Amino acid sequence: MFFNQFFMSTQQHPLSQFHFCPKCGSRHFEINNFKSKKCHDCGFVYYFNSSASVAVFITDPNGRLLVAERAHEPAKGTWDLPGGFVDLHETAEESVAREVMEETGLEITHPRYCFTIPNIYTYSGFDVHTLDMFFEVQLEQVDTRHPSDDVAKLFLLSKEEIDPAKFGLTSIRNAVERWLKM
């Protein structure tokens, strides 16, 4: 439902970004229905599906949230949660552990699933439609000294110090607002 409502209000359908059949390279790659394009040369039907991504609410024993400052565009310099895209042949839980290790140097196990939010993440001028999966984990100690990868800085905030407006990505901001009410 969100997908249909969103695209009825925008000017460009995501399938319009694809001009050639990914199987045979034909230019005869045309709209088949709202979710797919079909190649009239080889018959291949491409369904436009969301990419999977994850983000995690990491808290310490005092309930403070680990917040990252984004090191790169989009939304460079704004607040974020550790996370990223799920790699091929990787579970969401494995992706959470890998992304957290890459961005914070922290080792986590057993992240608890919270909820999902559909999103559009613009990367290099290309709109990537994602299904953002949010997890939560509490760690006994949270070290903020090792930001890495896509993170410029790490810091801990109490719930009272969290300002959702400072989170630069829409789905993360919406998730933080939702998490604060949990």
XYZ file of N, CA and C in Angstrom, residues 1 6 12 14-15 21 26 47 67 73 75-76 85 92 95 97 102 111 113 115 117 130 132 138 143 145-146 161:
84
model
N 0.819 -1.191 0.000
C 0.000 0.000 0.000
C 0.865 1.259 0.000
N 2.958 6.068 -2.534
C 4.142 6.881 -2.769
C 4.296 7.215 -4.243
N 8.241 9.888 -11.160
C 8.985 8.856 -11.878
C 8.869 7.516 -11.161
N 10.100 3.794 -10.274
C 11.472 3.272 -10.189
C 11.880 2.421 -11.384
N 10.948 1.759 -12.048
C 11.315 0.945 -13.205
C 11.784 1.787 -14.392
N 17.272 -4.800 -21.040
C 17.028 -6.089 -20.406
C 18.315 -6.563 -19.729
N 18.639 -6.258 -24.559
C 17.731 -5.670 -25.545
C 17.182 -4.323 -25.074
N 11.179 -8.144 -11.901
C 10.362 -7.562 -10.836
C 11.249 -6.657 -9.991
N 24.959 6.552 19.084
C 24.619 7.332 17.894
C 25.892 7.561 17.091
N 28.164 11.315 2.290
C 26.824 11.540 1.741
C 26.184 10.196 1.449
N 23.521 12.729 3.526
C 23.300 13.237 4.878
C 24.572 13.272 5.727
N 25.704 13.563 5.090
C 26.986 13.663 5.803
C 26.855 14.649 6.969
N 23.542 -2.179 4.183
C 22.887 -3.154 3.313
C 23.244 -4.587 3.704
N 19.859 -11.280 8.076
C 19.771 -9.931 8.636
C 20.589 -9.833 9.924
N 24.186 -9.591 9.117
C 24.454 -8.264 8.590
C 24.573 -7.236 9.714
N 25.541 -7.770 12.820
C 26.826 -7.992 13.499
C 27.989 -7.472 12.654
N 32.081 -3.312 11.519
C 32.740 -2.432 10.547
C 32.688 -0.973 10.970
N 21.069 -9.972 18.212
C 20.249 -8.759 18.113
C 18.763 -9.140 18.099
N 14.983 -8.414 16.931
C 14.217 -7.738 15.880
C 13.184 -6.796 16.502
N 11.273 -3.902 14.182
C 10.264 -3.554 13.176
C 10.948 -3.218 11.855
N 10.729 -0.578 8.149
C 10.212 0.638 7.515
C 10.660 0.631 6.053
N 14.532 0.307 -0.391
C 14.976 -0.621 0.637
C 13.834 -0.989 1.578
N 14.075 -1.395 5.386
C 14.986 -1.221 6.510
C 14.474 -2.020 7.700
N 21.516 -4.707 23.750
C 22.133 -4.008 24.877
C 23.493 -4.636 25.133
N 32.033 1.096 23.740
C 33.234 1.888 23.493
C 32.978 2.765 22.269
N 35.274 4.868 20.971
C 36.572 5.363 20.500
C 36.989 4.880 19.126
N 36.200 4.005 18.480
C 36.673 3.404 17.232
C 35.691 3.554 16.065
N 18.225 13.247 25.651
C 19.133 14.026 24.796
C 18.931 13.763 23.309
